[in-house]
CSV table of C-alpha atoms in Angstrom, one decimal:
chain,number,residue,atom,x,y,z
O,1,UNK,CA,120.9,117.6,10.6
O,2,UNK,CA,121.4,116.9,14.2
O,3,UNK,CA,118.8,114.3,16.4
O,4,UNK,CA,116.2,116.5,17.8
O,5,UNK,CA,116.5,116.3,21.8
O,6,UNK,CA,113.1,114.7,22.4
O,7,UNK,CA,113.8,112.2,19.4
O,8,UNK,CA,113.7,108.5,20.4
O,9,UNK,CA,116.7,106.5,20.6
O,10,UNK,CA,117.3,103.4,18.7
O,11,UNK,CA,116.0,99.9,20.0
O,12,UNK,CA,117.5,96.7,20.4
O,13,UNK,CA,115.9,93.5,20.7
O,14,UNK,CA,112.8,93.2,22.8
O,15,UNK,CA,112.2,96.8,22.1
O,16,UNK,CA,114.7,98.3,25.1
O,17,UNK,CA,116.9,100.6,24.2
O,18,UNK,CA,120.1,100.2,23.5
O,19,UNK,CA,121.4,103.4,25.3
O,20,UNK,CA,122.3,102.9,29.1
O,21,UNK,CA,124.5,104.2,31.4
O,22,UNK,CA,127.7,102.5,31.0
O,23,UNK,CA,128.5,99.5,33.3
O,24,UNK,CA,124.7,99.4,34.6
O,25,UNK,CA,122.4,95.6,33.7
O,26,UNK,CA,118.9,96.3,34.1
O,27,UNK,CA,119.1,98.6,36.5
O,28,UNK,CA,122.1,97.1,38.7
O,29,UNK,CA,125.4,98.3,38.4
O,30,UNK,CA,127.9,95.5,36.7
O,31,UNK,CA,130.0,95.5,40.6
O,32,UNK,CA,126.5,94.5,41.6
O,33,UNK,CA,125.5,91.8,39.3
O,34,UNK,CA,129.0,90.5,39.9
O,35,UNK,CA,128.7,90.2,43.8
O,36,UNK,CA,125.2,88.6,43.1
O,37,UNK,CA,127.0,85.9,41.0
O,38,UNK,CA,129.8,85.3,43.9
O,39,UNK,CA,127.3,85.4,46.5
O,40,UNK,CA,128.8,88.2,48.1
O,41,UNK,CA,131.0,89.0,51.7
O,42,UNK,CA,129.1,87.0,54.3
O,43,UNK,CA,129.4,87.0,58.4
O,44,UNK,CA,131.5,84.5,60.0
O,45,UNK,CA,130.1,82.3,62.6
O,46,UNK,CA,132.2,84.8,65.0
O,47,UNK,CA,130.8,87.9,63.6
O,48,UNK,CA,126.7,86.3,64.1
O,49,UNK,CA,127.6,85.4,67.7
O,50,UNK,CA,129.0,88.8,68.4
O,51,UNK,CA,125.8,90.2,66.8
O,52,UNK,CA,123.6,88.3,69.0
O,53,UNK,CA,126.0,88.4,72.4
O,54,UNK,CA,125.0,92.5,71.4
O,55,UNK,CA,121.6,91.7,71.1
O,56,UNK,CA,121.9,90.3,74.8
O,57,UNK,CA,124.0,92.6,76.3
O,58,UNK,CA,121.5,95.4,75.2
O,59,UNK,CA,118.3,93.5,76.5
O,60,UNK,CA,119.9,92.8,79.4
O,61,UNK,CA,120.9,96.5,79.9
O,62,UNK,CA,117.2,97.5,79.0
O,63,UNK,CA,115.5,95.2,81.5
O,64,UNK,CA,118.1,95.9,84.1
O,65,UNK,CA,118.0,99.5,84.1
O,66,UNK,CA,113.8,100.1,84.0
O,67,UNK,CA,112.1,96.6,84.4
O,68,UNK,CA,111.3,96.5,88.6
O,69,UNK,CA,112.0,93.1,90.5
O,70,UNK,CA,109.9,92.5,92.8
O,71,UNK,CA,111.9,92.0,96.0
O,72,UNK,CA,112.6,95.0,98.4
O,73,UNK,CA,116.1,95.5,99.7
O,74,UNK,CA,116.5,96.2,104.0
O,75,UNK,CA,119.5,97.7,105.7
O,76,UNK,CA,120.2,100.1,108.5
O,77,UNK,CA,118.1,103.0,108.9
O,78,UNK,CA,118.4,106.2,110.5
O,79,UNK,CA,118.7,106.2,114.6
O,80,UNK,CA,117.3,109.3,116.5
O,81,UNK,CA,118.0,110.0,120.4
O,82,UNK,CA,114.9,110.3,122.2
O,83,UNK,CA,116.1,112.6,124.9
O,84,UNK,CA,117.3,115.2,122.4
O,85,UNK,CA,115.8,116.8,119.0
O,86,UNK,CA,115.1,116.5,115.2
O,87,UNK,CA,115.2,119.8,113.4
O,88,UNK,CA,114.6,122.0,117.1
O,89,UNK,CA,111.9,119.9,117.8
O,90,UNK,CA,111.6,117.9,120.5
O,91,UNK,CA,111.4,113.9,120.3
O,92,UNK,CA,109.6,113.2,123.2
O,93,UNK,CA,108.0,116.3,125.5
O,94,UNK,CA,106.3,116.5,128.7
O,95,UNK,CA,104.1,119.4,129.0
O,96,UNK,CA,102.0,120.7,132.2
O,97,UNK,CA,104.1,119.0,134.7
O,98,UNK,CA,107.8,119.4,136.4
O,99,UNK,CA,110.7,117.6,134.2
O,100,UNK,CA,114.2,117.7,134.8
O,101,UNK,CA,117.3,117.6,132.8
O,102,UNK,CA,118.9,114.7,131.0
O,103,UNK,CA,122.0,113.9,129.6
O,104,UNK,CA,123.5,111.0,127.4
O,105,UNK,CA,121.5,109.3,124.4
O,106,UNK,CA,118.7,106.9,124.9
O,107,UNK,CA,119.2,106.2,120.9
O,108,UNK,CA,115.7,104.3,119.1
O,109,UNK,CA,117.2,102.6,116.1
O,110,UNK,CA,115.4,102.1,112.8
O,111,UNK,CA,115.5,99.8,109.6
O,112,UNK,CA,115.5,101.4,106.1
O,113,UNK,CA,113.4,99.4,103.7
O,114,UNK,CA,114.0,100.6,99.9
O,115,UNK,CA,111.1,99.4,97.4
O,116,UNK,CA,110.5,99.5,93.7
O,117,UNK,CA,113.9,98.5,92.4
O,118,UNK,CA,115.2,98.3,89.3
O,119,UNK,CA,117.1,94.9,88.9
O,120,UNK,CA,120.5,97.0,88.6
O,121,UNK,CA,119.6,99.0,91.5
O,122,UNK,CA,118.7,95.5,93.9
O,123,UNK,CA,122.2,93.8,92.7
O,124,UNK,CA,124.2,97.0,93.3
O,125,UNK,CA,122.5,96.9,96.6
O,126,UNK,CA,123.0,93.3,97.7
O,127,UNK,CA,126.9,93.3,96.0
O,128,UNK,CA,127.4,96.3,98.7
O,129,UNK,CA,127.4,94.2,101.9
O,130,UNK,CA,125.1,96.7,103.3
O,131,UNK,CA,121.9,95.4,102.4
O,132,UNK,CA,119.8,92.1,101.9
O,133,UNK,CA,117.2,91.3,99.5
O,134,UNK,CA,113.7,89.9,100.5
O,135,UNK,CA,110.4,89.2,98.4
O,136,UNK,CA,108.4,92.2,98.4
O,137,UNK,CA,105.2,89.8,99.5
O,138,UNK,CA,107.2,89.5,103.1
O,139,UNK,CA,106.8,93.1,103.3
O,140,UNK,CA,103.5,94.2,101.3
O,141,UNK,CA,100.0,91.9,101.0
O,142,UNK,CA,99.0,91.6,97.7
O,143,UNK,CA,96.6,94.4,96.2
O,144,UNK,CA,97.8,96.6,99.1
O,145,UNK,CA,98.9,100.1,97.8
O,146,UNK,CA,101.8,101.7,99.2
O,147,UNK,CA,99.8,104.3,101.0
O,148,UNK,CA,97.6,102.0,102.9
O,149,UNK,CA,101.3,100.0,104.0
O,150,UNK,CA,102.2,103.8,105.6
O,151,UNK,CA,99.0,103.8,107.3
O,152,UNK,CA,99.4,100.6,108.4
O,153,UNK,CA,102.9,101.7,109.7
O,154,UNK,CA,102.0,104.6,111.2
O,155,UNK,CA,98.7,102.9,113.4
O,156,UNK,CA,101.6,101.1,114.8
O,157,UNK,CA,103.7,104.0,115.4
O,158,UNK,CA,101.2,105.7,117.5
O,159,UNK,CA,100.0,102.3,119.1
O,160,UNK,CA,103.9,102.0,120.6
O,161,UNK,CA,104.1,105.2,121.7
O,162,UNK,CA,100.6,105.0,123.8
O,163,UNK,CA,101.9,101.4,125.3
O,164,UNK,CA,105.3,103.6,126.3
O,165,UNK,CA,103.6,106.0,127.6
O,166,UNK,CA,101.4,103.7,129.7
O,167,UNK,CA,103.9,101.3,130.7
O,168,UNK,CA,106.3,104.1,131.9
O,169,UNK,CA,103.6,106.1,133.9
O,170,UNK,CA,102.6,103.0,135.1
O,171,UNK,CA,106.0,102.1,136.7
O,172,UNK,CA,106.1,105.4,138.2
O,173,UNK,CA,102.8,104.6,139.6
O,174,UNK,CA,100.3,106.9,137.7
O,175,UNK,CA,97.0,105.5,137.3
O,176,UNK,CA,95.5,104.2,134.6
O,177,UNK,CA,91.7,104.0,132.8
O,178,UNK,CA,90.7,101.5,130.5
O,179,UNK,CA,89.3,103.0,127.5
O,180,UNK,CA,87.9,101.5,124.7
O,181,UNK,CA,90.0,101.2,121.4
O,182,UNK,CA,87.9,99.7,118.6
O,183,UNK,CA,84.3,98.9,118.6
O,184,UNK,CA,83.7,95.4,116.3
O,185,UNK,CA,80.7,96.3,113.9
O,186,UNK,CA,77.5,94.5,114.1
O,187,UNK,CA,78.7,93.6,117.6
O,188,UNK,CA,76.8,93.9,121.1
O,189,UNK,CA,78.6,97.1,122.0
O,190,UNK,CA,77.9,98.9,118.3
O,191,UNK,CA,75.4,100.9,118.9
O,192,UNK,CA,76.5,102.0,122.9
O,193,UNK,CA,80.0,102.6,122.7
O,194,UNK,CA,82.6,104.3,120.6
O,195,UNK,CA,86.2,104.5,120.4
O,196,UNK,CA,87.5,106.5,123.1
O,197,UNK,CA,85.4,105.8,125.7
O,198,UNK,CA,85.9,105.3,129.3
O,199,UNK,CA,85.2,102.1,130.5
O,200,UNK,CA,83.7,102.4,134.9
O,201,UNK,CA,81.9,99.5,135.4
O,202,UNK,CA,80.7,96.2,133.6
O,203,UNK,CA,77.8,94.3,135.5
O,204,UNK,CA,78.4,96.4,138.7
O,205,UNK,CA,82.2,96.0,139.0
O,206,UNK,CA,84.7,98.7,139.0
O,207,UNK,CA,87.5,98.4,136.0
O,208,UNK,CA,90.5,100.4,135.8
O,209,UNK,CA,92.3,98.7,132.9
O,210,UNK,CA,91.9,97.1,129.8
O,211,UNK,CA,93.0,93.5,132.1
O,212,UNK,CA,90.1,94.2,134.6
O,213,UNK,CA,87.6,94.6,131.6
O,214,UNK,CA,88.3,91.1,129.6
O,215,UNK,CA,88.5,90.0,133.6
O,216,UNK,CA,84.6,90.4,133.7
O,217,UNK,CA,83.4,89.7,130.4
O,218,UNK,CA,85.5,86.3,131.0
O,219,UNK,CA,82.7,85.5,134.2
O,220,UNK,CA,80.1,86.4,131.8
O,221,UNK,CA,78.0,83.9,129.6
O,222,UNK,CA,76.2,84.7,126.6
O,223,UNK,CA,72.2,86.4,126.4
O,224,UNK,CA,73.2,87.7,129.4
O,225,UNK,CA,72.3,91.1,129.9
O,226,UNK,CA,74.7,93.6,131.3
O,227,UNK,CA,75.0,97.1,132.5
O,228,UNK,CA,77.8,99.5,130.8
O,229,UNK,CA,78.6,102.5,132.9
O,230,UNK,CA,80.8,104.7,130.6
O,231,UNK,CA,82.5,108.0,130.5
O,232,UNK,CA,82.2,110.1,126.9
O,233,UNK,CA,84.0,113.5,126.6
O,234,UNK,CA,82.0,116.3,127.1
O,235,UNK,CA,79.2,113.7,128.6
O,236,UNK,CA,78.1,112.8,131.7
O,237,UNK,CA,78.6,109.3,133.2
O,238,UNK,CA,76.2,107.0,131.7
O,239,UNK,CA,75.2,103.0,132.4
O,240,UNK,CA,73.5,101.4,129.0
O,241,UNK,CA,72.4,97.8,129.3
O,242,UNK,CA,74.1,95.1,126.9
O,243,UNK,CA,73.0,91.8,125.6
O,244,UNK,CA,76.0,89.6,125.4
O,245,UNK,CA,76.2,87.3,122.0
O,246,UNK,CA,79.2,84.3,122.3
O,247,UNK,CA,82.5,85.0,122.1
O,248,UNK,CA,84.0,83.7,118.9
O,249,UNK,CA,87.3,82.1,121.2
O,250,UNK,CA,85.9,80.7,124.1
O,251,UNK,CA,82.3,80.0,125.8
O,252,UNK,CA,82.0,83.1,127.7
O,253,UNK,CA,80.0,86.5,127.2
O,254,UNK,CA,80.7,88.6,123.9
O,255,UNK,CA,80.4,92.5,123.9
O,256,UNK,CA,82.7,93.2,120.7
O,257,UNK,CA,85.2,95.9,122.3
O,258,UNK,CA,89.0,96.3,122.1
O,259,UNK,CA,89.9,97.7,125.8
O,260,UNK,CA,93.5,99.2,125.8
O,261,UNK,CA,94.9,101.3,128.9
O,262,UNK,CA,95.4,105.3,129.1
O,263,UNK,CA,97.2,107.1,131.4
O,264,UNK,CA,95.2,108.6,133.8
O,265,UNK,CA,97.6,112.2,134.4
O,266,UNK,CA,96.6,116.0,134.2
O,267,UNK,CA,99.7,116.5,131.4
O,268,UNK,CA,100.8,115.6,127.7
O,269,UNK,CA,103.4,113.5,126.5
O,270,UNK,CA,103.9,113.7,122.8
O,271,UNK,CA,106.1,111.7,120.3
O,272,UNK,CA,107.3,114.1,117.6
O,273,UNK,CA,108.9,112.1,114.6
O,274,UNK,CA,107.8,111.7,111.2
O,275,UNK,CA,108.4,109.0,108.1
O,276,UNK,CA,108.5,106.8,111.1
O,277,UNK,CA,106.5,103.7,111.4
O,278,UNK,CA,106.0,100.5,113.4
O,279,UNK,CA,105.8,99.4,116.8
O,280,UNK,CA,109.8,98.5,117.6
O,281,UNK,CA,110.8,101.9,119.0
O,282,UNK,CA,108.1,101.2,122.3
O,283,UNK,CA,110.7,100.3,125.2
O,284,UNK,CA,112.9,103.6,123.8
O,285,UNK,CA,110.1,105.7,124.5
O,286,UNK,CA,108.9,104.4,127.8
O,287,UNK,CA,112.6,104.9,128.8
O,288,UNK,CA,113.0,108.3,127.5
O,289,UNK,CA,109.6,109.4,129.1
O,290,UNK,CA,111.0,108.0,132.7
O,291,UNK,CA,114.0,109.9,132.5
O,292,UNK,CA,112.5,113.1,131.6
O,293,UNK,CA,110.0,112.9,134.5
O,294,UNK,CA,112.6,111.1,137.8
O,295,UNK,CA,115.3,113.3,139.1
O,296,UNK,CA,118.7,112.9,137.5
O,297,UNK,CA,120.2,111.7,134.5
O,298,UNK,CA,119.5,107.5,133.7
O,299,UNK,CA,122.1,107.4,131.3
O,300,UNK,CA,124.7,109.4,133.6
O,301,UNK,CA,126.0,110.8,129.8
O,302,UNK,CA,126.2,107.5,128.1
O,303,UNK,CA,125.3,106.6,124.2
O,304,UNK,CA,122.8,103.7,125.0
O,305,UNK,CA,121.0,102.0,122.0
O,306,UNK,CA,117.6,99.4,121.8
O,307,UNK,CA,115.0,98.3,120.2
O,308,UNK,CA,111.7,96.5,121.6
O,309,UNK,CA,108.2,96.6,121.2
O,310,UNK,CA,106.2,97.3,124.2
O,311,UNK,CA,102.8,96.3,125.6
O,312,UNK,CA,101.1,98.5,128.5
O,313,UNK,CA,102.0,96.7,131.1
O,314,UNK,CA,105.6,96.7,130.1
O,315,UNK,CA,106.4,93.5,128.7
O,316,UNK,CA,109.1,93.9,126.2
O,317,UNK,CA,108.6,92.0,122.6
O,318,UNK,CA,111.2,90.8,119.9
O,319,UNK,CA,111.3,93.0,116.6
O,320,UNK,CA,112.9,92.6,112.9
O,321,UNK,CA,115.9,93.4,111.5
O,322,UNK,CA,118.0,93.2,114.3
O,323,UNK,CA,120.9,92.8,112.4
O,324,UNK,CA,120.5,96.3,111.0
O,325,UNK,CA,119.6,98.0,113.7
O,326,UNK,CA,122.7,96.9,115.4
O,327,UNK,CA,125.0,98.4,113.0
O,328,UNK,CA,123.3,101.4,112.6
O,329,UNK,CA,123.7,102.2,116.5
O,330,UNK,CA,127.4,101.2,116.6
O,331,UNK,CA,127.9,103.7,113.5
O,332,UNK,CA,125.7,106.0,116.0
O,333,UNK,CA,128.4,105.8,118.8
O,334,UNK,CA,126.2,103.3,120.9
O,335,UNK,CA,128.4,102.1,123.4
O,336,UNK,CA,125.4,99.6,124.7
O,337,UNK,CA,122.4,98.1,122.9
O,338,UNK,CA,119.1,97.2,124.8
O,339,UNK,CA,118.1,93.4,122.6
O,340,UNK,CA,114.7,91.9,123.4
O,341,UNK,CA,115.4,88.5,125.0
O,342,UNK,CA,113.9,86.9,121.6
O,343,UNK,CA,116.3,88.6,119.3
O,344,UNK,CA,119.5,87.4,121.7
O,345,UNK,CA,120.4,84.8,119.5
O,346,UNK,CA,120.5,86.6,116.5
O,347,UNK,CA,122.1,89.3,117.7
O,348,UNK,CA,124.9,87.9,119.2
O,349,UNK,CA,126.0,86.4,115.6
O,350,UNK,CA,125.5,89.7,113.7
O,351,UNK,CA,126.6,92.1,116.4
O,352,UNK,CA,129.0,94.7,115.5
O,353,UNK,CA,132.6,94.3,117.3
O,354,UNK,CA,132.6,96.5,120.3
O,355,UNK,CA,128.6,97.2,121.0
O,356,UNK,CA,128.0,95.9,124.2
O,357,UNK,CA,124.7,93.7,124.0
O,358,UNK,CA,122.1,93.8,127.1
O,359,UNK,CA,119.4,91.0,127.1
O,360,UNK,CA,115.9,92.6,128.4
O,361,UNK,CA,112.3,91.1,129.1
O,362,UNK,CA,110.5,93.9,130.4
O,363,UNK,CA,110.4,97.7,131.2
O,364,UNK,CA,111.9,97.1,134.8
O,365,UNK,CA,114.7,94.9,132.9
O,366,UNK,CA,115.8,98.0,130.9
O,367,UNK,CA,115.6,100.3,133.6
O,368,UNK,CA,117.8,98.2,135.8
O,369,UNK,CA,120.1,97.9,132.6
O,370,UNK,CA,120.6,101.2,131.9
O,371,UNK,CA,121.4,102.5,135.7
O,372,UNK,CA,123.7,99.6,136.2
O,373,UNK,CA,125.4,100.7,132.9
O,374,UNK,CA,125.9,104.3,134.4
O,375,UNK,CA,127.1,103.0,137.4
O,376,UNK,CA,129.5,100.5,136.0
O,377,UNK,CA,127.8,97.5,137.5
O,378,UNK,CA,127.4,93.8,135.7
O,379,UNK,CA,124.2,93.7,133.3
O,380,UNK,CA,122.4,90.3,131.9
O,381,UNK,CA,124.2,90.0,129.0
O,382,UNK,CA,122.8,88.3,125.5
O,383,UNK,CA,125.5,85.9,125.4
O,384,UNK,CA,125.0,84.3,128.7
């Protein structure tokens, strides 16, 4: 009779059975048991330190392509020529009084500051030529969001564009008002005056600009009482009486006001640029706003270039980046570049082959420039 199917099988020693698959040792296959006993195929010195040159290679490309340095990279930004447009609108207008026509390019140059790199991203960058590499820290205070560094940017946008205007109005001898800018809390003035106000009089004597303000309060001592006369929009003329506390930088009379100076003219001049910020584009204004409002063209058709901050009463400061900004008007087609008398030095090493550089120190500096530039005629140059 045949084994039933379900019958056990015959035992060996140590009660396993004696049936296996053929060529298997408790459970390993005989090839197996024989690479055990030779100790098997193992990696060579070469292969391990190919295996962990991968290992780098890939960690490397992982933290390279998605870890962020933190280091922002700078290099030329865009330009834009104040006597003409950006997307139909106007860069600088004069509305409610007679303009005239223009011609040429008054060009305010920019720097292009690229954050939140990847390390890939900042080399490729650097290797270019194109741009330089500085800590981020230079650029952004620690804790500071980048919002509140646009804000920042922009509060000196708008600050450069009101010294333009004043400085250039001023030249053409508009008048000015001193008005006041920022009102110091828990100061004197904190509780009278508010941003925006019109400064008249201070302790009976007429002021007409921010200079004629800190002029009085510098005669002043303090827990002196003074009277205020102010103008508020949409209020009438008022005088409010002011106890003076110490000023924190010298021994005179404390009220706790930032003056600055506002035009004093029955039209509008507006600055229409966005993603713009920082103060460096003031002389290019004040420039652009003369030429619309004096009969014929300052450039006479010329591709003129600059850079410069500006304070109201048309002294002309040194800026950043430089370097960049004079590339980026030579790729422009600046024939001529307007350099803050600070920034000569610098230029002069870094300056593009070709762009003519023009040293300034003021408004009336620049103005000369760029007429003696249409006419031909010699101009302070930044090399000597």
């Amino acid at each position: 009779m045949s084994d039933s199917p379900d019958k056990a099988a015959p035992t060996g020693e140590a009660g396993e059975t004696t049936e296996r698959p053929v060529g298997t040792v408790r459970g390993r296959t005989a090839n197996d048991t024989g690479s055990r006993q030779s100790g098997g195929p193992r990696l060579s010195r070469r292969g391990w330190t190919m295996v962990a040159s991968g290992v780098l290679v890939l960690t490397f490309a992982v933290l390279g392509a998605f870890v962020r340095v933190p280091y922002v990279a700078l290099g030329p930004g865009p330009t834009y020529d104040t006597l003409g447009d950006v997307d139909g609108t106007e860069v600088v207008s004069v509305d409610g009084t007679r303009t005239y026509d223009t011609d040429g390019e008054l060009r305010m140059t920019t720097v292009s500051l690229n954050d939140n790199m990847t390390l890939f991203g900042a080399l490729g960058m650097w290797l270019s030529g194109r741009y330089a590499l500085a800590p981020r820290e230079e650029y952004f205070l620690p804790g500071q969001s980048d919002e509140e560094v646009r804000q920042e940017n922009l509060r000196q946008f708008r600050s450069s564009q009101s010294n333009a205007e004043v400085a250039a109005l001023r030249r053409l001898g508009y008048p000015v008002q001193a008005v006041v800018e920022q009102v110091v809390e828990g100061s004197p003035a904190a509780d009278v005056l508010q941003p925006g106000d019109r400064i008249v009089r201070i302790d009976g004597k007429d002021v007409t600009d921010s200079a004629g303000v800190r002029k009085v309060l510098a005669g002043t001592r303090p827990g002196q009482t003074v009277p205020v006369t102010f103008h508020r929009d949409g209020e009438p003329e008022r005088t409010e009486s002011v106890t003076l506390t110490r000023h924190p930088g010298g021994s005179h009379g404390f009220i706790g006001i930032q003056p600055t100076d506002r035009a004093d003219v029955p039209f509008d001049v507006d600055v229409a640029l966005e993603d713009v910020g920082g103060p460096s584009a003031g002389l290019i204004f004040a420039l652009a706003i003369m030429d619309e409002l004096t009969p014929g063209a300052m450039t006479d058709g010329r591709s003129i270039a600059g850079t410069g901050t500006i304070d109201a009463e048309g002294n002309v400061g040194e800026i950043g980046g430089i370097s960049f900004k004079l590339v980026a008007a030579h790729e422009a087609g600046a024939e001529a570049f307007l350099v803050p008398e600070g920034n000569c030095g610098e230029a002069v090493v870094t300056a593009p082959e070709g762009l003519r550089l023009v040293r300034v120190a003021t408004l009336d500096d620049a103005v000369n420039a760029v007429e003696s530039l249409a006419k031909g005629r010699p101009v302070p140059s930044c090399a000597g």
